């Protein structure tokens, strides 16, 4: 059967696609536009244009692929994301899709805001298999070209945060993808919800030190107040509401909200998650 990967340009979808291709499994990626140079089968998809909801199913049929049986759900970048996501879930169900895997976040419980509403909806549906992945902060936020942390490290040799000395079990998108593939393709799921954490707790000071050792120059963690971090984000083009939300999340880290570890990644995949040091060496060039 075929797996549909929504958010086709995203950190996780690209990693999932690479794993599925390497194992010769059928899949297609969907997004508003195709990536230049991509060799993956692509279908146009826009959360805010219901006319595109049919596109992945038509594409799978026209390409002679097996029917879409599982969907990787990645939310659109808005707060009121639940209505279009739930609408598409119901659309897919009407086309015999019976497996959904939702990318949520470690801070969002079932029934909570945003992805928590989609999580709650999936839990009410009979006759489907679903899993919700709730990863902590991505290591990839430091390395993805053009994102704020990557630019600050590369151009200013700085990491800005309002997290103080709070600790985070950073996880790589690669490890999230490994768990996602298991959930999307395996017959039986061990659970409906997976909180995904990296192998070690790190402060931003420690992250700066690790990257410093990798790139051979000093990277400094600039500790800001919640208000000053909000201003910093706005100065970098982040909308006010998003900046305020991100600053609140950082304060949660400062207060110990992410200070925990588990073995879920290894239990599901059979391999321990990547360390931040290994990740940093793998992505060294993005900071040079």
PDB file of C-alpha atoms in Angstrom:
ATOM      1  CA  UNK A   1       0.000   0.000   0.000  1.00  0.00           C
ATOM      2  CA  UNK A   2       1.013   3.647  -0.422  1.00  0.00           C
ATOM      3  CA  UNK A   3       1.881   6.180   2.272  1.00  0.00           C
ATOM      4  CA  UNK A   4       0.942   9.828   1.772  1.00  0.00           C
ATOM      5  CA  UNK A   5       3.344  12.346   3.312  1.00  0.00           C
ATOM      6  CA  UNK A   6       1.804  15.755   3.895  1.00  0.00           C
ATOM      7  CA  UNK A   7       4.116  18.684   4.564  1.00  0.00           C
ATOM      8  CA  UNK A   8       6.284  17.386   1.758  1.00  0.00           C
ATOM      9  CA  UNK A   9       9.003  20.035   2.138  1.00  0.00           C
ATOM     10  CA  UNK A  10       9.209  19.667   5.905  1.00  0.00           C
ATOM     11  CA  UNK A  11      11.977  18.359   8.152  1.00  0.00           C
ATOM     12  CA  UNK A  12      10.189  15.112   8.979  1.00  0.00           C
ATOM     13  CA  UNK A  13       8.526  14.317   5.644  1.00  0.00           C
ATOM     14  CA  UNK A  14      11.823  14.474   3.773  1.00  0.00           C
ATOM     15  CA  UNK A  15      13.458  12.126   6.275  1.00  0.00           C
ATOM     16  CA  UNK A  16      10.512   9.718   6.129  1.00  0.00           C
ATOM     17  CA  UNK A  17      10.622   9.766   2.329  1.00  0.00           C
ATOM     18  CA  UNK A  18      14.312   8.852   2.341  1.00  0.00           C
ATOM     19  CA  UNK A  19      13.690   5.885   4.638  1.00  0.00           C
ATOM     20  CA  UNK A  20      10.710   4.653   2.603  1.00  0.00           C
ATOM     21  CA  UNK A  21      12.641   4.916  -0.664  1.00  0.00           C
ATOM     22  CA  UNK A  22      15.617   3.053   0.792  1.00  0.00           C
ATOM     23  CA  UNK A  23      13.295   0.211   1.789  1.00  0.00           C
ATOM     24  CA  UNK A  24      11.445   0.214  -1.573  1.00  0.00           C
ATOM     25  CA  UNK A  25       8.101   1.141  -0.052  1.00  0.00           C
ATOM     26  CA  UNK A  26       5.431   3.010  -2.006  1.00  0.00           C
ATOM     27  CA  UNK A  27       4.844   6.653  -1.050  1.00  0.00           C
ATOM     28  CA  UNK A  28       4.144  10.100  -2.437  1.00  0.00           C
ATOM     29  CA  UNK A  29       4.743  13.546  -1.004  1.00  0.00           C
ATOM     30  CA  UNK A  30       2.196  16.341  -1.074  1.00  0.00           C
ATOM     31  CA  UNK A  31       2.593  20.091  -0.726  1.00  0.00           C
ATOM     32  CA  UNK A  32       1.522  23.295  -2.423  1.00  0.00           C
ATOM     33  CA  UNK A  33       4.535  23.212  -4.754  1.00  0.00           C
ATOM     34  CA  UNK A  34       7.038  20.563  -5.773  1.00  0.00           C
ATOM     35  CA  UNK A  35      10.642  20.870  -4.606  1.00  0.00           C
ATOM     36  CA  UNK A  36      13.060  21.808  -7.371  1.00  0.00           C
ATOM     37  CA  UNK A  37      15.127  18.796  -8.296  1.00  0.00           C
ATOM     38  CA  UNK A  38      13.140  16.355  -6.176  1.00  0.00           C
ATOM     39  CA  UNK A  39      12.777  12.857  -7.588  1.00  0.00           C
ATOM     40  CA  UNK A  40       9.879  11.923  -5.309  1.00  0.00           C
ATOM     41  CA  UNK A  41       6.392  11.492  -6.747  1.00  0.00           C
ATOM     42  CA  UNK A  42       4.580  14.711  -5.831  1.00  0.00           C
ATOM     43  CA  UNK A  43       0.932  15.733  -5.586  1.00  0.00           C
ATOM     44  CA  UNK A  44      -0.352  19.268  -5.125  1.00  0.00           C
ATOM     45  CA  UNK A  45      -1.985  19.751  -1.726  1.00  0.00           C
ATOM     46  CA  UNK A  46      -3.149  22.860   0.093  1.00  0.00           C
ATOM     47  CA  UNK A  47      -4.869  22.641   3.482  1.00  0.00           C
ATOM     48  CA  UNK A  48      -6.861  25.759   2.615  1.00  0.00           C
ATOM     49  CA  UNK A  49      -8.054  24.608  -0.801  1.00  0.00           C
ATOM     50  CA  UNK A  50     -10.357  21.610  -0.502  1.00  0.00           C
ATOM     51  CA  UNK A  51     -10.212  21.167  -4.261  1.00  0.00           C
ATOM     52  CA  UNK A  52      -6.688  19.781  -3.790  1.00  0.00           C
ATOM     53  CA  UNK A  53      -7.680  17.118  -1.258  1.00  0.00           C
ATOM     54  CA  UNK A  54      -8.383  14.679  -4.087  1.00  0.00           C
ATOM     55  CA  UNK A  55      -5.049  15.297  -5.819  1.00  0.00           C
ATOM     56  CA  UNK A  56      -2.912  12.741  -3.927  1.00  0.00           C
ATOM     57  CA  UNK A  57      -5.455   9.993  -4.540  1.00  0.00           C
ATOM     58  CA  UNK A  58      -5.685  10.826  -8.243  1.00  0.00           C
ATOM     59  CA  UNK A  59      -1.890  10.996  -8.483  1.00  0.00           C
ATOM     60  CA  UNK A  60      -1.453   7.595  -6.875  1.00  0.00           C
ATOM     61  CA  UNK A  61      -3.941   6.119  -9.327  1.00  0.00           C
ATOM     62  CA  UNK A  62      -2.451   7.799 -12.411  1.00  0.00           C
ATOM     63  CA  UNK A  63       1.061   6.648 -11.438  1.00  0.00           C
ATOM     64  CA  UNK A  64      -0.079   3.051 -11.042  1.00  0.00           C
ATOM     65  CA  UNK A  65       0.684   3.095  -7.332  1.00  0.00           C
ATOM     66  CA  UNK A  66      -1.122   1.024  -4.750  1.00  0.00           C
ATOM     67  CA  UNK A  67      -4.020   2.805  -2.993  1.00  0.00           C
ATOM     68  CA  UNK A  68      -3.146   5.250  -0.230  1.00  0.00           C
ATOM     69  CA  UNK A  69      -3.494   3.390   3.056  1.00  0.00           C
ATOM     70  CA  UNK A  70      -1.665   5.615   5.548  1.00  0.00           C
ATOM     71  CA  UNK A  71      -1.173   9.360   5.979  1.00  0.00           C
ATOM     72  CA  UNK A  72       1.508  11.419   7.731  1.00  0.00           C
ATOM     73  CA  UNK A  73      -0.328  14.459   9.074  1.00  0.00           C
ATOM     74  CA  UNK A  74       1.694  17.665   9.485  1.00  0.00           C
ATOM     75  CA  UNK A  75      -0.239  20.760  10.506  1.00  0.00           C
ATOM     76  CA  UNK A  76      -0.434  23.977   8.488  1.00  0.00           C
ATOM     77  CA  UNK A  77       1.371  26.949  10.083  1.00  0.00           C
ATOM     78  CA  UNK A  78      -1.656  28.542  11.748  1.00  0.00           C
ATOM     79  CA  UNK A  79      -3.080  28.297  15.259  1.00  0.00           C
ATOM     80  CA  UNK A  80      -6.607  27.342  14.159  1.00  0.00           C
ATOM     81  CA  UNK A  81      -5.309  24.296  12.333  1.00  0.00           C
ATOM     82  CA  UNK A  82      -7.787  21.701  13.568  1.00  0.00           C
ATOM     83  CA  UNK A  83     -10.745  22.435  11.221  1.00  0.00           C
ATOM     84  CA  UNK A  84      -8.907  21.834   7.918  1.00  0.00           C
ATOM     85  CA  UNK A  85      -6.991  18.863   9.327  1.00  0.00           C
ATOM     86  CA  UNK A  86     -10.130  17.182  10.626  1.00  0.00           C
ATOM     87  CA  UNK A  87     -11.868  17.886   7.325  1.00  0.00           C
ATOM     88  CA  UNK A  88      -9.075  16.140   5.416  1.00  0.00           C
ATOM     89  CA  UNK A  89      -9.010  13.192   7.815  1.00  0.00           C
ATOM     90  CA  UNK A  90     -12.702  12.645   7.098  1.00  0.00           C
ATOM     91  CA  UNK A  91     -12.069  13.081   3.359  1.00  0.00           C
ATOM     92  CA  UNK A  92      -9.343  10.429   3.480  1.00  0.00           C
ATOM     93  CA  UNK A  93     -11.476   8.076   5.560  1.00  0.00           C
ATOM     94  CA  UNK A  94     -14.130   8.214   2.849  1.00  0.00           C
ATOM     95  CA  UNK A  95     -11.429   6.917   0.495  1.00  0.00           C
ATOM     96  CA  UNK A  96     -10.645   3.898   2.662  1.00  0.00           C
ATOM     97  CA  UNK A  97      -7.605   5.320   4.486  1.00  0.00           C
ATOM     98  CA  UNK A  98      -7.459   3.583   7.843  1.00  0.00           C
ATOM     99  CA  UNK A  99      -4.090   4.622   9.294  1.00  0.00           C
ATOM    100  CA  UNK A 100      -3.115   8.131  10.382  1.00  0.00           C
ATOM    101  CA  UNK A 101       0.052   9.306  12.114  1.00  0.00           C
ATOM    102  CA  UNK A 102      -0.040  12.855  13.464  1.00  0.00           C
ATOM    103  CA  UNK A 103       2.980  15.030  14.210  1.00  0.00           C
ATOM    104  CA  UNK A 104       2.203  16.925  17.398  1.00  0.00           C
ATOM    105  CA  UNK A 105       4.481  18.180  20.194  1.00  0.00           C
ATOM    106  CA  UNK A 106       5.636  17.095  23.628  1.00  0.00           C
ATOM    107  CA  UNK A 107       3.890  20.085  25.183  1.00  0.00           C
ATOM    108  CA  UNK A 108       0.469  19.391  23.643  1.00  0.00           C
ATOM    109  CA  UNK A 109      -1.823  16.874  25.308  1.00  0.00           C
ATOM    110  CA  UNK A 110      -4.832  15.204  23.702  1.00  0.00           C
ATOM    111  CA  UNK A 111      -7.678  17.706  23.777  1.00  0.00           C
ATOM    112  CA  UNK A 112      -5.302  20.637  24.130  1.00  0.00           C
ATOM    113  CA  UNK A 113      -4.933  23.459  21.612  1.00  0.00           C
ATOM    114  CA  UNK A 114      -3.914  23.086  17.979  1.00  0.00           C
ATOM    115  CA  UNK A 115      -2.768  19.492  17.267  1.00  0.00           C
ATOM    116  CA  UNK A 116      -4.365  18.431  20.542  1.00  0.00           C
ATOM    117  CA  UNK A 117      -7.770  18.920  18.925  1.00  0.00           C
ATOM    118  CA  UNK A 118      -6.823  16.725  15.964  1.00  0.00           C
ATOM    119  CA  UNK A 119      -5.455  14.138  18.410  1.00  0.00           C
ATOM    120  CA  UNK A 120      -8.785  14.127  20.243  1.00  0.00           C
ATOM    121  CA  UNK A 121     -10.703  13.742  16.982  1.00  0.00           C
ATOM    122  CA  UNK A 122      -8.625  10.761  15.877  1.00  0.00           C
ATOM    123  CA  UNK A 123      -9.356   9.134  19.210  1.00  0.00           C
ATOM    124  CA  UNK A 124     -13.102   9.261  18.523  1.00  0.00           C
ATOM    125  CA  UNK A 125     -12.944   7.477  15.161  1.00  0.00           C
ATOM    126  CA  UNK A 126     -13.783   3.800  15.068  1.00  0.00           C
ATOM    127  CA  UNK A 127     -12.223   1.465  12.533  1.00  0.00           C
ATOM    128  CA  UNK A 128      -8.890   3.248  12.113  1.00  0.00           C
ATOM    129  CA  UNK A 129      -5.383   2.833  13.471  1.00  0.00           C
ATOM    130  CA  UNK A 130      -3.685   6.013  14.592  1.00  0.00           C
ATOM    131  CA  UNK A 131      -0.606   7.247  16.401  1.00  0.00           C
ATOM    132  CA  UNK A 132       0.376  10.685  17.629  1.00  0.00           C
ATOM    133  CA  UNK A 133       4.076  11.536  17.780  1.00  0.00           C
ATOM    134  CA  UNK A 134       4.913  14.188  20.359  1.00  0.00           C
ATOM    135  CA  UNK A 135       8.567  15.133  19.923  1.00  0.00           C
ATOM    136  CA  UNK A 136      10.421  17.671  22.009  1.00  0.00           C
ATOM    137  CA  UNK A 137      12.510  20.458  20.432  1.00  0.00           C
ATOM    138  CA  UNK A 138      14.140  19.527  17.103  1.00  0.00           C
ATOM    139  CA  UNK A 139      17.926  19.513  16.791  1.00  0.00           C
ATOM    140  CA  UNK A 140      17.237  20.485  13.191  1.00  0.00           C
ATOM    141  CA  UNK A 141      16.031  23.935  14.259  1.00  0.00           C
ATOM    142  CA  UNK A 142      19.726  24.781  14.630  1.00  0.00           C
ATOM    143  CA  UNK A 143      20.721  23.431  11.216  1.00  0.00           C
ATOM    144  CA  UNK A 144      17.906  24.074   8.733  1.00  0.00           C
ATOM    145  CA  UNK A 145      19.065  26.636   6.186  1.00  0.00           C
ATOM    146  CA  UNK A 146      17.369  30.004   6.549  1.00  0.00           C
ATOM    147  CA  UNK A 147      15.842  29.387   9.965  1.00  0.00           C
ATOM    148  CA  UNK A 148      16.548  31.838  12.785  1.00  0.00           C
ATOM    149  CA  UNK A 149      18.880  29.705  14.893  1.00  0.00           C
ATOM    150  CA  UNK A 150      20.906  28.531  11.903  1.00  0.00           C
ATOM    151  CA  UNK A 151      21.350  32.081  10.636  1.00  0.00           C
ATOM    152  CA  UNK A 152      22.287  33.395  14.084  1.00  0.00           C
ATOM    153  CA  UNK A 153      24.940  30.709  14.519  1.00  0.00           C
ATOM    154  CA  UNK A 154      26.358  31.058  11.018  1.00  0.00           C
ATOM    155  CA  UNK A 155      26.310  34.857  10.779  1.00  0.00           C
ATOM    156  CA  UNK A 156      26.619  36.050  14.404  1.00  0.00           C
ATOM    157  CA  UNK A 157      28.104  33.020  16.210  1.00  0.00           C
ATOM    158  CA  UNK A 158      25.228  33.331  18.677  1.00  0.00           C
ATOM    159  CA  UNK A 159      22.223  31.402  19.938  1.00  0.00           C
ATOM    160  CA  UNK A 160      19.405  33.525  21.345  1.00  0.00           C
ATOM    161  CA  UNK A 161      16.876  32.159  23.820  1.00  0.00           C
ATOM    162  CA  UNK A 162      14.709  32.928  26.831  1.00  0.00           C
ATOM    163  CA  UNK A 163      15.294  29.440  28.229  1.00  0.00           C
ATOM    164  CA  UNK A 164      18.026  30.432  30.666  1.00  0.00           C
ATOM    165  CA  UNK A 165      19.636  27.308  32.098  1.00  0.00           C
ATOM    166  CA  UNK A 166      16.632  25.114  31.332  1.00  0.00           C
ATOM    167  CA  UNK A 167      17.380  21.670  29.931  1.00  0.00           C
ATOM    168  CA  UNK A 168      15.935  20.091  26.779  1.00  0.00           C
ATOM    169  CA  UNK A 169      16.200  16.491  25.469  1.00  0.00           C
ATOM    170  CA  UNK A 170      16.724  17.672  21.856  1.00  0.00           C
ATOM    171  CA  UNK A 171      15.821  15.111  19.184  1.00  0.00           C
ATOM    172  CA  UNK A 172      16.710  14.891  15.487  1.00  0.00           C
ATOM    173  CA  UNK A 173      14.115  14.795  12.718  1.00  0.00           C
ATOM    174  CA  UNK A 174      15.863  11.646  11.522  1.00  0.00           C
ATOM    175  CA  UNK A 175      14.892   9.812  14.722  1.00  0.00           C
ATOM    176  CA  UNK A 176      11.349  11.159  14.591  1.00  0.00           C
ATOM    177  CA  UNK A 177      11.137   9.849  11.030  1.00  0.00           C
ATOM    178  CA  UNK A 178      12.313   6.389  12.067  1.00  0.00           C
ATOM    179  CA  UNK A 179       9.492   6.169  14.591  1.00  0.00           C
ATOM    180  CA  UNK A 180       7.023   7.589  12.072  1.00  0.00           C
ATOM    181  CA  UNK A 181       7.903   4.931   9.488  1.00  0.00           C
ATOM    182  CA  UNK A 182       7.262   2.187  12.034  1.00  0.00           C
ATOM    183  CA  UNK A 183       3.878   3.692  12.843  1.00  0.00           C
ATOM    184  CA  UNK A 184       2.937   4.281   9.200  1.00  0.00           C
ATOM    185  CA  UNK A 185       3.881   0.856   7.873  1.00  0.00           C
ATOM    186  CA  UNK A 186       3.823  -1.726  10.671  1.00  0.00           C
ATOM    187  CA  UNK A 187       0.737  -3.834  11.178  1.00  0.00           C
ATOM    188  CA  UNK A 188       0.544  -3.365  14.925  1.00  0.00           C
ATOM    189  CA  UNK A 189       1.245  -0.260  16.967  1.00  0.00           C
ATOM    190  CA  UNK A 190       2.509  -0.529  20.521  1.00  0.00           C
ATOM    191  CA  UNK A 191       0.625   2.594  21.536  1.00  0.00           C
ATOM    192  CA  UNK A 192      -1.467   5.484  20.243  1.00  0.00           C
ATOM    193  CA  UNK A 193       0.827   8.175  21.594  1.00  0.00           C
ATOM    194  CA  UNK A 194       4.618   8.485  21.636  1.00  0.00           C
ATOM    195  CA  UNK A 195       6.499  11.234  23.468  1.00  0.00           C
ATOM    196  CA  UNK A 196       9.816  11.367  21.597  1.00  0.00           C
ATOM    197  CA  UNK A 197      12.877  12.615  23.453  1.00  0.00           C
ATOM    198  CA  UNK A 198      16.572  12.661  22.659  1.00  0.00           C
ATOM    199  CA  UNK A 199      19.213  10.715  24.606  1.00  0.00           C
ATOM    200  CA  UNK A 200      20.524  13.541  26.799  1.00  0.00           C
ATOM    201  CA  UNK A 201      19.414  16.782  28.447  1.00  0.00           C
ATOM    202  CA  UNK A 202      21.190  19.915  27.229  1.00  0.00           C
ATOM    203  CA  UNK A 203      21.064  23.584  28.136  1.00  0.00           C
ATOM    204  CA  UNK A 204      21.511  26.106  25.354  1.00  0.00           C
ATOM    205  CA  UNK A 205      24.924  26.851  26.874  1.00  0.00           C
ATOM    206  CA  UNK A 206      25.868  23.214  26.290  1.00  0.00           C
ATOM    207  CA  UNK A 207      24.512  23.294  22.740  1.00  0.00           C
ATOM    208  CA  UNK A 208      26.614  26.382  22.048  1.00  0.00           C
ATOM    209  CA  UNK A 209      29.676  24.620  23.470  1.00  0.00           C
ATOM    210  CA  UNK A 210      29.128  21.511  21.337  1.00  0.00           C
ATOM    211  CA  UNK A 211      28.712  23.525  18.140  1.00  0.00           C
ATOM    212  CA  UNK A 212      31.766  25.616  19.082  1.00  0.00           C
ATOM    213  CA  UNK A 213      33.864  22.463  19.242  1.00  0.00           C
ATOM    214  CA  UNK A 214      32.556  21.275  15.891  1.00  0.00           C
ATOM    215  CA  UNK A 215      33.010  24.501  13.918  1.00  0.00           C
ATOM    216  CA  UNK A 216      36.210  25.651  15.612  1.00  0.00           C
ATOM    217  CA  UNK A 217      35.004  29.057  16.788  1.00  0.00           C
ATOM    218  CA  UNK A 218      33.151  30.276  19.858  1.00  0.00           C
ATOM    219  CA  UNK A 219      29.364  30.184  19.716  1.00  0.00           C
ATOM    220  CA  UNK A 220      27.753  32.199  22.519  1.00  0.00           C
ATOM    221  CA  UNK A 221      24.349  31.606  24.090  1.00  0.00           C
ATOM    222  CA  UNK A 222      22.678  34.989  24.631  1.00  0.00           C
ATOM    223  CA  UNK A 223      20.217  34.707  27.519  1.00  0.00           C
ATOM    224  CA  UNK A 224      17.240  37.029  27.123  1.00  0.00           C
ATOM    225  CA  UNK A 225      14.153  37.744  29.181  1.00  0.00           C
ATOM    226  CA  UNK A 226      10.807  36.623  27.782  1.00  0.00           C
ATOM    227  CA  UNK A 227      10.019  40.211  26.758  1.00  0.00           C
ATOM    228  CA  UNK A 228      13.410  40.787  25.135  1.00  0.00           C
ATOM    229  CA  UNK A 229      13.266  37.450  23.323  1.00  0.00           C
ATOM    230  CA  UNK A 230       9.867  38.431  21.937  1.00  0.00           C
ATOM    231  CA  UNK A 231      11.366  41.702  20.668  1.00  0.00           C
ATOM    232  CA  UNK A 232      14.313  39.812  19.202  1.00  0.00           C
ATOM    233  CA  UNK A 233      12.019  37.491  17.245  1.00  0.00           C
ATOM    234  CA  UNK A 234       9.912  40.389  15.979  1.00  0.00           C
ATOM    235  CA  UNK A 235      13.091  42.135  14.808  1.00  0.00           C
ATOM    236  CA  UNK A 236      13.832  39.011  12.755  1.00  0.00           C
ATOM    237  CA  UNK A 237      10.439  39.138  11.048  1.00  0.00           C
ATOM    238  CA  UNK A 238       8.419  36.797  13.277  1.00  0.00           C
ATOM    239  CA  UNK A 239       4.775  37.951  13.666  1.00  0.00           C
ATOM    240  CA  UNK A 240       3.887  39.305  17.121  1.00  0.00           C
ATOM    241  CA  UNK A 241       1.525  36.481  18.119  1.00  0.00           C
ATOM    242  CA  UNK A 242       4.023  33.816  17.052  1.00  0.00           C
ATOM    243  CA  UNK A 243       6.878  35.610  18.804  1.00  0.00           C
ATOM    244  CA  UNK A 244       4.913  35.843  22.047  1.00  0.00           C
ATOM    245  CA  UNK A 245       3.992  32.155  21.864  1.00  0.00           C
ATOM    246  CA  UNK A 246       7.586  31.095  21.199  1.00  0.00           C
ATOM    247  CA  UNK A 247       8.830  33.211  24.098  1.00  0.00           C
ATOM    248  CA  UNK A 248       6.291  31.646  26.447  1.00  0.00           C
ATOM    249  CA  UNK A 249       7.460  28.195  25.363  1.00  0.00           C
ATOM    250  CA  UNK A 250      11.060  29.182  26.101  1.00  0.00           C
ATOM    251  CA  UNK A 251      10.061  30.345  29.571  1.00  0.00           C
ATOM    252  CA  UNK A 252       8.497  26.928  30.074  1.00  0.00           C
ATOM    253  CA  UNK A 253      11.887  25.390  29.329  1.00  0.00           C
ATOM    254  CA  UNK A 254      13.532  27.769  31.803  1.00  0.00           C
ATOM    255  CA  UNK A 255      11.106  26.538  34.451  1.00  0.00           C
ATOM    256  CA  UNK A 256      11.946  22.870  33.819  1.00  0.00           C
ATOM    257  CA  UNK A 257       9.056  21.995  31.530  1.00  0.00           C
ATOM    258  CA  UNK A 258      11.187  19.833  29.207  1.00  0.00           C
ATOM    259  CA  UNK A 259      13.517  18.274  31.761  1.00  0.00           C
ATOM    260  CA  UNK A 260      12.784  14.581  31.226  1.00  0.00           C
ATOM    261  CA  UNK A 261      14.108  11.544  29.366  1.00  0.00           C
ATOM    262  CA  UNK A 262      12.668   8.250  28.120  1.00  0.00           C
ATOM    263  CA  UNK A 263      13.598   5.254  25.955  1.00  0.00           C
ATOM    264  CA  UNK A 264      10.701   5.452  23.488  1.00  0.00           C
ATOM    265  CA  UNK A 265      12.800   5.949  20.335  1.00  0.00           C
ATOM    266  CA  UNK A 266      14.945   2.912  21.097  1.00  0.00           C
ATOM    267  CA  UNK A 267      11.940   0.823  22.137  1.00  0.00           C
ATOM    268  CA  UNK A 268      10.186   1.506  18.816  1.00  0.00           C
ATOM    269  CA  UNK A 269      13.134   1.489  16.402  1.00  0.00           C
ATOM    270  CA  UNK A 270      15.620  -0.786  18.143  1.00  0.00           C
ATOM    271  CA  UNK A 271      18.310   1.913  18.052  1.00  0.00           C
ATOM    272  CA  UNK A 272      19.120   4.722  20.508  1.00  0.00           C
ATOM    273  CA  UNK A 273      18.453   8.263  19.287  1.00  0.00           C
ATOM    274  CA  UNK A 274      21.248  10.386  17.867  1.00  0.00           C
ATOM    275  CA  UNK A 275      23.282  12.504  20.278  1.00  0.00           C
ATOM    276  CA  UNK A 276      23.537  16.238  19.741  1.00  0.00           C
ATOM    277  CA  UNK A 277      27.290  15.901  19.239  1.00  0.00           C
ATOM    278  CA  UNK A 278      26.837  13.390  16.410  1.00  0.00           C
ATOM    279  CA  UNK A 279      24.112  15.580  14.918  1.00  0.00           C
ATOM    280  CA  UNK A 280      26.369  18.629  15.043  1.00  0.00           C
ATOM    281  CA  UNK A 281      29.203  16.857  13.225  1.00  0.00           C
ATOM    282  CA  UNK A 282      26.718  15.635  10.606  1.00  0.00           C
ATOM    283  CA  UNK A 283      25.556  19.215   9.970  1.00  0.00           C
ATOM    284  CA  UNK A 284      28.832  21.068  10.451  1.00  0.00           C
ATOM    285  CA  UNK A 285      28.793  22.728   7.026  1.00  0.00           C
ATOM    286  CA  UNK A 286      25.547  24.616   7.664  1.00  0.00           C
ATOM    287  CA  UNK A 287      27.296  26.782  10.286  1.00  0.00           C
ATOM    288  CA  UNK A 288      30.518  27.463   8.374  1.00  0.00           C
TER     289      UNK A 288
END
